[in-house]
Coordinates of C-alpha atoms and ligand atoms in Angstrom, one line a residue:
M1 CA 75.4 21.8 53.1
H2 CA 71.7 23.1 54.2
E3 CA 71.8 22.8 58.2
L4 CA 72.6 27.2 57.7
P5 CA 68.9 27.8 56.3
I6 CA 67.5 25.0 58.9
T7 CA 69.4 26.1 61.2
Q8 CA 68.8 29.3 60.9
G9 CA 64.6 28.7 60.6
I10 CA 64.8 26.8 64.0
L11 CA 66.6 29.5 66.1
E12 CA 63.8 31.9 64.2
V13 CA 61.1 30.2 65.9
V14 CA 62.9 29.4 68.7
I15 CA 63.8 33.2 69.5
Q16 CA 59.5 34.1 68.2
T17 CA 58.3 32.1 70.6
A18 CA 60.8 32.4 73.6
R19 CA 60.0 36.4 73.2
A20 CA 56.0 36.2 72.7
N21 CA 56.2 34.0 76.3
R22 CA 58.5 36.2 78.3
V23 CA 61.0 34.3 78.5
R24 CA 65.0 35.5 79.8
R25 CA 67.2 32.5 78.1
V26 CA 66.5 29.5 76.4
T27 CA 68.1 26.1 77.6
D28 CA 67.3 23.3 75.4
I29 CA 65.4 22.4 71.9
Y30 CA 64.0 19.4 71.1
L31 CA 63.9 18.8 67.2
V32 CA 62.4 15.7 65.7
I33 CA 64.3 14.9 62.6
G34 CA 63.2 12.3 59.6
E35 CA 65.6 9.3 59.1
L36 CA 65.5 10.7 55.0
T37 CA 66.7 13.7 55.8
S38 CA 70.2 14.1 55.5
I39 CA 70.6 16.6 58.1
V40 CA 73.6 15.8 60.3
D41 CA 73.5 16.6 63.6
D42 CA 76.6 17.8 64.6
S43 CA 76.5 20.1 62.0
V44 CA 72.8 22.1 63.3
Q45 CA 74.3 21.8 66.4
F46 CA 77.9 23.9 64.7
Y47 CA 76.0 26.2 62.7
F48 CA 73.6 27.1 66.6
D49 CA 76.6 28.2 67.8
I50 CA 77.6 30.2 65.7
L51 CA 73.9 32.0 65.1
S52 CA 72.6 32.5 68.4
K53 CA 75.7 33.8 69.7
D54 CA 74.2 37.0 72.2
T55 CA 70.2 36.3 71.4
L56 CA 67.9 34.5 74.2
A57 CA 69.2 31.0 72.7
D58 CA 72.9 31.3 73.2
G59 CA 74.4 28.1 74.4
A60 CA 71.0 26.2 74.2
K61 CA 71.5 22.8 73.8
L62 CA 70.1 21.1 71.2
H63 CA 68.4 17.6 71.2
F64 CA 68.0 15.5 68.4
R65 CA 64.8 12.4 67.8
R66 CA 64.9 10.5 64.9
E67 CA 61.6 9.6 63.1
P68 CA 61.5 6.6 61.1
A69 CA 59.9 6.2 58.3
T70 CA 57.3 3.9 57.5
A71 CA 56.9 1.6 54.9
T72 CA 54.1 -0.3 53.7
C73 CA 53.9 -2.9 51.1
Q74 CA 51.0 -2.8 48.5
D75 CA 50.8 -6.6 48.1
C76 CA 50.6 -7.8 51.2
A77 CA 49.8 -5.1 53.6
H78 CA 52.8 -5.5 55.8
Q79 CA 54.4 -2.3 57.4
W80 CA 57.8 -2.1 58.9
A81 CA 60.4 1.1 59.6
V82 CA 62.5 1.8 57.5
K83 CA 66.8 3.6 57.4
P84 CA 68.5 4.5 54.8
P85 CA 69.6 3.1 52.3
I86 CA 66.0 1.5 51.6
W87 CA 65.4 -1.7 50.9
P88 CA 63.5 -2.1 47.8
A89 CA 61.5 -5.0 48.7
C90 CA 59.2 -6.4 51.3
P91 CA 60.6 -8.7 54.2
A92 CA 57.5 -10.7 54.5
C93 CA 56.5 -11.5 50.6
K94 CA 59.8 -10.0 49.0
G95 CA 56.7 -8.2 47.0
E96 CA 58.5 -5.0 45.2
N97 CA 55.6 -2.8 45.5
V98 CA 56.4 -0.5 48.7
R99 CA 55.5 3.1 49.5
V100 CA 57.8 4.8 52.3
S101 CA 55.6 7.3 53.9
G102 CA 57.5 10.2 56.9
G103 CA 61.0 10.2 57.9
R104 CA 60.8 13.6 56.5
E105 CA 59.8 15.9 58.9
F106 CA 62.1 18.5 60.8
Y107 CA 60.8 20.7 63.2
V108 CA 60.9 22.3 66.3
E109 CA 58.9 19.8 69.5
S110 CA 59.7 21.7 72.5
I111 CA 61.9 24.3 73.8
E112 CA 63.2 24.6 78.2
V113 CA 63.7 28.0 79.5
E114 CA 64.2 30.3 82.1
E115 CA 61.9 32.4 83.0
Ligands
ZN201 ZN1 55.2 -7.9 51.1

């Protein structure tokens, strides 16, 4: 369960940003999560509801956007989006020399606030 420290990190970023901009309340938080992370949306929202109590972000709704990973075949340069479990062969040439990039990001993309 690594969602707890991750959620604490999100809340810190959001509250710092809100304070710096003299925001009264944060209503929505938009997050980007890579497809290859094992982060569970519901767990993040669960921890967030507990941690954000009595803060500027109390009651804020979390929105999740999944960012796919990209696989590139080193043999034929074919590229495609992958989701776990990753099939380790190129769908175009069946080559197994495949490189996967992206899909591991996790960050706060934007927040909506009440001024
Ligand atoms: Zn290929």
